[in-house]
Coordinates of C-alpha atoms in Angstrom, one line a residue:
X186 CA 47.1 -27.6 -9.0
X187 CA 45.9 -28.1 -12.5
X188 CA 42.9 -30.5 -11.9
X189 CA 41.9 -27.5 -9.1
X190 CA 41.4 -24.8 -11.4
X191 CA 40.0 -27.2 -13.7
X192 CA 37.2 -28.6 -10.7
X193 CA 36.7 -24.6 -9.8
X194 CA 36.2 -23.4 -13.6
X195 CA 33.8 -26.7 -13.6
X196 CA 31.4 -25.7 -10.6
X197 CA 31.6 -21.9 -11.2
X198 CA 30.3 -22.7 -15.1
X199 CA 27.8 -24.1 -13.4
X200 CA 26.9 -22.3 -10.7
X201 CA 26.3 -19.7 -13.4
X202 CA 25.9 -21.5 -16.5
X203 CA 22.1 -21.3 -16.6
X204 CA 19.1 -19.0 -15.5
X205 CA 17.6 -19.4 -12.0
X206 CA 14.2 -18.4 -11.5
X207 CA 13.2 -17.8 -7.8
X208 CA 10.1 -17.1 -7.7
X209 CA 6.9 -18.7 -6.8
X210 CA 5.7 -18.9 -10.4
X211 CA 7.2 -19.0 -13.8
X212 CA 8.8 -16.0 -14.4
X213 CA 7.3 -15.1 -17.5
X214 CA 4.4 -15.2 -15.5
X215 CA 5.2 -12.8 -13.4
X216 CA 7.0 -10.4 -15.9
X217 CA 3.5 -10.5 -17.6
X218 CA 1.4 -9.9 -14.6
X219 CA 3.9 -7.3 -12.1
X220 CA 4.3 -4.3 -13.6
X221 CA 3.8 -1.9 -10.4
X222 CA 5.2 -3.1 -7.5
X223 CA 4.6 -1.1 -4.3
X224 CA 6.5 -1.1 -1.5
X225 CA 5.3 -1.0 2.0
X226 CA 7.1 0.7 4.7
X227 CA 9.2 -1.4 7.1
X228 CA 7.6 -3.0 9.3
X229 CA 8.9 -3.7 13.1
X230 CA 7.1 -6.4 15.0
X231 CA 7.1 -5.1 18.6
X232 CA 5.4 -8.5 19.7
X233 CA 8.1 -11.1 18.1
X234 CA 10.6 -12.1 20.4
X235 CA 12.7 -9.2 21.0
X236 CA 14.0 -9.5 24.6
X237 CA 16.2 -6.5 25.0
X238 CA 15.7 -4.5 28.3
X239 CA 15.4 -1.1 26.4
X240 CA 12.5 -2.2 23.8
X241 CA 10.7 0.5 23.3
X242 CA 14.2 2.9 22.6
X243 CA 15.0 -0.3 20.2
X244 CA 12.0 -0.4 18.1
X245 CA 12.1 3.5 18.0
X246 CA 15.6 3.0 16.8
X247 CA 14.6 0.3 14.4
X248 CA 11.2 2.8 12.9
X249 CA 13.8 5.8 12.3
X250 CA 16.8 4.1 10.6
X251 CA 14.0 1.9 8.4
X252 CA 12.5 5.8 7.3
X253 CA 16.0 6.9 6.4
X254 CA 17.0 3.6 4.8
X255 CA 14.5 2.7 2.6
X256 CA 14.7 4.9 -0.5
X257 CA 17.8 2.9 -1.0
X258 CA 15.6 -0.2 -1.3
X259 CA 13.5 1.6 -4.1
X260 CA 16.1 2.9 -5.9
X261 CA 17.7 -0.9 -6.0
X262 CA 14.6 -2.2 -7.6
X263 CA 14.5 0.7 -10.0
X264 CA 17.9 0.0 -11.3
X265 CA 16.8 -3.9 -12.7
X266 CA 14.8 -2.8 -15.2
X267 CA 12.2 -5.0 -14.1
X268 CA 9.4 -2.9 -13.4
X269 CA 7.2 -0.1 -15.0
X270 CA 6.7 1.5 -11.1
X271 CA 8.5 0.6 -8.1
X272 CA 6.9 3.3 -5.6
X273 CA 7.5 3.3 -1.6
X274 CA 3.9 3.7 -0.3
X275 CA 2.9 6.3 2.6
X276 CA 1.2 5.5 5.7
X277 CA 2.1 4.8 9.5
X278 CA 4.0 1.4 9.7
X279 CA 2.4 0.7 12.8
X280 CA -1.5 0.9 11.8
X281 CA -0.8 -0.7 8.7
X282 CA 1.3 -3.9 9.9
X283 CA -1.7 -4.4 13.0
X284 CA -4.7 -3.8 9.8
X285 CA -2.6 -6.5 7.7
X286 CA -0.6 -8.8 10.1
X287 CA -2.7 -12.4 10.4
X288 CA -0.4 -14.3 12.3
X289 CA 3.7 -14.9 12.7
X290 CA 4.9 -18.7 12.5
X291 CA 8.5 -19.2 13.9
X292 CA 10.1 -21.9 11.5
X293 CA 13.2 -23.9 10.7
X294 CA 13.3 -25.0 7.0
X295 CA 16.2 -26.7 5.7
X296 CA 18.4 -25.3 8.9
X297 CA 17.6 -21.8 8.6
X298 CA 15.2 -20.0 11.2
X299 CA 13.0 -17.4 10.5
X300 CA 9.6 -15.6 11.5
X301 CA 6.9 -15.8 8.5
X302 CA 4.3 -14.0 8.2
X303 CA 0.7 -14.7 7.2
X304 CA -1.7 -11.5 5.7
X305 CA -5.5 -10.7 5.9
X306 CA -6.6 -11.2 2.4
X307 CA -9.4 -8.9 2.5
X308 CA -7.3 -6.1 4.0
X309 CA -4.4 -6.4 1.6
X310 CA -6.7 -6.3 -1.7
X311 CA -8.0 -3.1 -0.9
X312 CA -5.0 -1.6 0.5
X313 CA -3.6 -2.7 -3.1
X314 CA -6.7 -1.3 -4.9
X315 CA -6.4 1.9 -3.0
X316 CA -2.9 2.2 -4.6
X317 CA -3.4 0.8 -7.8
X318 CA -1.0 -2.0 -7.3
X319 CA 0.0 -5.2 -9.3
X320 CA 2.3 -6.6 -6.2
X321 CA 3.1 -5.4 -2.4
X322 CA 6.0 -5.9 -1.2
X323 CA 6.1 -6.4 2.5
X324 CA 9.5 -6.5 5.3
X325 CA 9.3 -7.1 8.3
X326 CA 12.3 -6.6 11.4
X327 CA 11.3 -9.5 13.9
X328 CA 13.3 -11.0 17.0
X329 CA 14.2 -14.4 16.7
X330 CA 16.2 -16.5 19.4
X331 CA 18.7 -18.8 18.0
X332 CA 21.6 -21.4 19.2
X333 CA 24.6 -20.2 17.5
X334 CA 28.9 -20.1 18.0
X335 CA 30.3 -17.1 18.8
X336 CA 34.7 -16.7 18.4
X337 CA 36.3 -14.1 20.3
X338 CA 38.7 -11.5 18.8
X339 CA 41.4 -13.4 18.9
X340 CA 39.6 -16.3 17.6
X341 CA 41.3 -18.3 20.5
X342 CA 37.7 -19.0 22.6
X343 CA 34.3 -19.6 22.2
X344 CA 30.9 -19.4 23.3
X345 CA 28.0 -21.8 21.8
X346 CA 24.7 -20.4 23.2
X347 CA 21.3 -19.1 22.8
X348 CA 21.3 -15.5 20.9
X349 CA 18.7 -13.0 20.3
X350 CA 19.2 -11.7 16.8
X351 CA 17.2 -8.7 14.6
X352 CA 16.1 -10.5 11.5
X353 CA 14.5 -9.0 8.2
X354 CA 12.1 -11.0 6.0
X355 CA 10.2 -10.1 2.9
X356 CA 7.2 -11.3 0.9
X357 CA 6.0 -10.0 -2.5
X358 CA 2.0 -10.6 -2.9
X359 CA -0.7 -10.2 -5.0
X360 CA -4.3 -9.0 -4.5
X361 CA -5.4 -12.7 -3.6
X362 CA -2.9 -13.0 -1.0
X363 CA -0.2 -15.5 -3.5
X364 CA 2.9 -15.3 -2.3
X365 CA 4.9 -14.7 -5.8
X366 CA 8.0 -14.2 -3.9
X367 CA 9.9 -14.3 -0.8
X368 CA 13.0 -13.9 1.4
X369 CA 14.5 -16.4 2.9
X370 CA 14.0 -17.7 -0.7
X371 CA 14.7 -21.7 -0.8
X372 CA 14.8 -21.9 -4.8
X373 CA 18.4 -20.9 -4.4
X374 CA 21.1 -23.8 -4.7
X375 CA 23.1 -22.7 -1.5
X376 CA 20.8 -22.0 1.2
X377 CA 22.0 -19.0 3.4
X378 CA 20.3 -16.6 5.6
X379 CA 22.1 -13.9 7.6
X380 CA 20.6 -11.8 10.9
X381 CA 20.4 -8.1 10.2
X382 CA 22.2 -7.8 13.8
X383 CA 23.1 -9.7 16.9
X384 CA 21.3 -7.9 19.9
X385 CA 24.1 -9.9 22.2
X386 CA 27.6 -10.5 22.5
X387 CA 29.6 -13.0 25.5
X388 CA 31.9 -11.0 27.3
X389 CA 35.2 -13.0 26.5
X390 CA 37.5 -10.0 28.2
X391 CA 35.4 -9.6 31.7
X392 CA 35.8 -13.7 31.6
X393 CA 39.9 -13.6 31.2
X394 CA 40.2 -10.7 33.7
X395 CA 38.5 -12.3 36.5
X396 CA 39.9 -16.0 35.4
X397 CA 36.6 -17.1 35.2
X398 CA 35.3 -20.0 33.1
X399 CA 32.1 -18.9 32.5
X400 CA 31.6 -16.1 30.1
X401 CA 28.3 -13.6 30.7
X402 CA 26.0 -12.9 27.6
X403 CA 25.2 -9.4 27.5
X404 CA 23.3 -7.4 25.5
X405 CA 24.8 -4.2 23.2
X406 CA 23.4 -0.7 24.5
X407 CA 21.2 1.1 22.5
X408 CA 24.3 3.8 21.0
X409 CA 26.3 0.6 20.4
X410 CA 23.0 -1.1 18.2
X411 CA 22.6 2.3 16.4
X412 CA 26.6 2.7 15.2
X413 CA 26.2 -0.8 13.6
X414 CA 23.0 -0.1 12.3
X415 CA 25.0 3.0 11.0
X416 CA 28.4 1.8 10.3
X417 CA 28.5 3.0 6.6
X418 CA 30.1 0.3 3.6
X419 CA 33.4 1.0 2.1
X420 CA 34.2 0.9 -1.6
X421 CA 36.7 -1.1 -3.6
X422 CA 39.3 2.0 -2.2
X423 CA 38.5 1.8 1.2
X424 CA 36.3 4.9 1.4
X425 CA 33.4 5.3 3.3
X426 CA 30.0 5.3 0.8
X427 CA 26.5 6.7 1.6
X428 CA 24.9 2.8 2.1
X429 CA 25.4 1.1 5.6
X430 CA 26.5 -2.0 5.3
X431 CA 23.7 -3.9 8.0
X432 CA 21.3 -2.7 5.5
X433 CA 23.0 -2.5 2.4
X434 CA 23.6 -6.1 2.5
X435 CA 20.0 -7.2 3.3
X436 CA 18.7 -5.0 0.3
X437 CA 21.4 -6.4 -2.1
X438 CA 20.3 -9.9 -1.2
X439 CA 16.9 -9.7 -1.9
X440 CA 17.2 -7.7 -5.3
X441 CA 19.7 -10.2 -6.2
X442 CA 17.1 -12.7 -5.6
X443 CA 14.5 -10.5 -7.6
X444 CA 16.2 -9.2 -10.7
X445 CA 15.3 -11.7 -14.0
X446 CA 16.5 -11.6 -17.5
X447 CA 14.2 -12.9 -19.7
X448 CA 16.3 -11.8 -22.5
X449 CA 19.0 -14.4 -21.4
X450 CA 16.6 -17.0 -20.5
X451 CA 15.3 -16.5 -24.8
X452 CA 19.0 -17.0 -25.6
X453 CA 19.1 -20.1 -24.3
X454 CA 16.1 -21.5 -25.6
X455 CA 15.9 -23.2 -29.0
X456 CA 15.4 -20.6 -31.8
X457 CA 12.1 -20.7 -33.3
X458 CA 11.7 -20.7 -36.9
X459 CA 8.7 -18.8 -38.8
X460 CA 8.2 -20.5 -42.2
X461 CA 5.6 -18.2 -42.6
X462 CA 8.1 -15.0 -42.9
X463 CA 11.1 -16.0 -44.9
X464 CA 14.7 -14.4 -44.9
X465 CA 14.9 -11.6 -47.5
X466 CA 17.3 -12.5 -50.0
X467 CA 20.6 -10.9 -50.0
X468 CA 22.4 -10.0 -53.4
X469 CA 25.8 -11.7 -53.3
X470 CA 28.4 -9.3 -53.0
X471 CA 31.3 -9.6 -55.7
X472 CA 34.1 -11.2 -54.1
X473 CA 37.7 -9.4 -54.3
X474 CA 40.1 -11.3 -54.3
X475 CA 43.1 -10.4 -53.5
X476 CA 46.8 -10.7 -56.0
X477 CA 48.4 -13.4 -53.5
X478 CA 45.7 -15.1 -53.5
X479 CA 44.6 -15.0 -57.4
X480 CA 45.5 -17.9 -59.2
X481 CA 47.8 -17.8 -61.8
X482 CA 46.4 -16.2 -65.2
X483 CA 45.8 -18.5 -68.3
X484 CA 47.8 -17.6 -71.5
X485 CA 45.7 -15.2 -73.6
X486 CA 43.7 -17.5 -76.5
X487 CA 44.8 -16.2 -80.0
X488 CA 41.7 -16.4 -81.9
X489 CA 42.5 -17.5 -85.6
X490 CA 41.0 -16.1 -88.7
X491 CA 37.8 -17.9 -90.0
X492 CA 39.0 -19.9 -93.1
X493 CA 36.5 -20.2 -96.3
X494 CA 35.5 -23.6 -97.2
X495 CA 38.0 -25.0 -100.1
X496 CA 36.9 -25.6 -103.5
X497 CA 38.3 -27.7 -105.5
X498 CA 40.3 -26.9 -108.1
X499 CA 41.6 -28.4 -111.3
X500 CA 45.4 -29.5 -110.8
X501 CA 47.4 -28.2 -113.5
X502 CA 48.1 -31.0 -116.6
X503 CA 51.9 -32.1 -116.0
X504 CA 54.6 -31.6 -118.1
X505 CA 54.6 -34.4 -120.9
X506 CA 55.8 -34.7 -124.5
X507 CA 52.8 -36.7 -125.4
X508 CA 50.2 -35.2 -128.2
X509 CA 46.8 -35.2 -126.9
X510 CA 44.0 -34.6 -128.9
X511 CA 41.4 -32.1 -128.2
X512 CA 38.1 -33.2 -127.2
X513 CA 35.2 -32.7 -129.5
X514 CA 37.6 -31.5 -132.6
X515 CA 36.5 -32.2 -136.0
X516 CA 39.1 -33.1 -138.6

């Protein structure tokens, strides 16, 4: 159990232990170059491969919950910091997908399938001009057919068959057409791309009534498409918050994928040295230091009184009954 933790500790360390950049170009790069990123409205692509009977009811569906939805996006962006301007750009989603669209390329990188989209270069530099732009950002809802597994309720059966999904992808350009960023991203260590809903389901309960081995795909009416669309997310206390989830999670995926630090990334960098400007010097503060730690007083030093330098004197004559004549005496 011990080496477990240990093994988890070890791969989320470093799953998180460094900086990831996921864009395009360096990241300072962009930091220096983005400052106001526009952001196109949603755009629905009536002519991918969207084969549900009510179409037309779909992708009016699709153009009114992409309206109410995407301030939400904005307001995402806003939040990292990142940006001077994030501002969600007028105009008819329609006109301006049909002036910019180039072409749509179905393709399956590294397992995952997704429509990409290529843009008119001309068109897009003066639609950015027009808005004073540094960076578009463009999403797209496309149809996309997929084989995929699909477990009934009870988890008991299952159904491996050809799908038709709703699937949102983004690109973030700059006035010569670069693609600085995109989603599905593929500079991310686990690849992972999710639909933004599954136009079908197999019908595992009409199968078990009639005992029949073969279970119909059929595809979800147009109310059914719009309460998931709407099904709203659910905070840490189970209550219902203003954010549906379909969307919710899309938008959180991709800011994930666009929010930097640059900040962190300097912290982890070597520290750079001016020699140039030095370190003001700091007085030394007088250290207190405290009785228990005070080592034990010296006696006091008794100075002693300066003594005069001795001169000699004459030792007094000793005691003798001897005569002794006086020097220099005359008789």
């Amino acid at each position: 159990m011990k080496r477990l933790l240990l093994c988890i500790l070890a791969v989320a360390i470093f799953m998180t232990g460094c900086a990831k950049n996921y864009y395009n170009v360096p990241t300072e790069s962009f930091a220096d170059k983005v400052k106001v990123l526009g952001i196109a409205p949603i755009f629905v692509d009536a002519d991918s491969d969207i084969k549900h009977p009510q179409k037309d009811l779909l992708i009016q569906l699709l153009a009114d919950l992409n309206r109410r939805y995407e301030p939400q996006l904005v307001r995402k962006l806003k939040v990292t910091g990142n940006f001077y301007t994030v501002a969600l750009l007028d105009g008819d989603p329609v006109r301006l997908f049909e002036s910019l669209m180039f072409r749509r390329e179905k393709r399956d990188d590294a397992s995952v399938q997704y429509n990409k989209y290529f843009w008119k270069t001309d068109e897009l530099r003066n639609f950015m001009q027009k808005n004073s732009l540094d960076a578009v950002m463009l999403l797209t809802i496309s149809g996309l057919s997929k084989t995929d597994k699909i477990y009934s309720s009870n988890l008991l059966t299952s159904l491996e068959t050809d799908y038709n999904y709703l699937t949102l992808t983004a690109q973030m350009l700059d006035a010569n057409g670069t693609i600085l960023w995109e989603y599905p991203n593929f500079r991310r260590r686990l690849l992972s791309y999710s639909p933004l809903i599954n136009l079908q389901y197999p019908d595992f309960s009409e199968s078990d009534a009639n005992f029949s081995k073969k279970t119909e795909v059929k595809f979800k009416t147009i109310d059914g498409i719009r309460r998931a669309l709407e099904l709203k997310r659910k905070d840490w206390l189970l209550r219902e918050t203003k954010e549906p989830e379909s969307y919710a999670a899309q938008f959180d995926e991709i800011v994930s994928l666009i929010k930097y630090d640059l900040g962190k990334d300097a912290k982890d960098a070597p520290p750079v040295v001016d020699v140039n400007r030095q370190r003001p010097t700091e007085m030394p503060k007088p250290v207190e230091v405290s009785p228990k730690s005070a080592p034990p007083s010296a006696p006091p030093i008794v100075s002693e009184p300066v003594r005069s330098p001795s001169v000699p004197v004459d030792a007094p004559a000793a005691n003798s009954d001897e005569i002794v004549p006086a020097t220099g005496s005359t008789r």
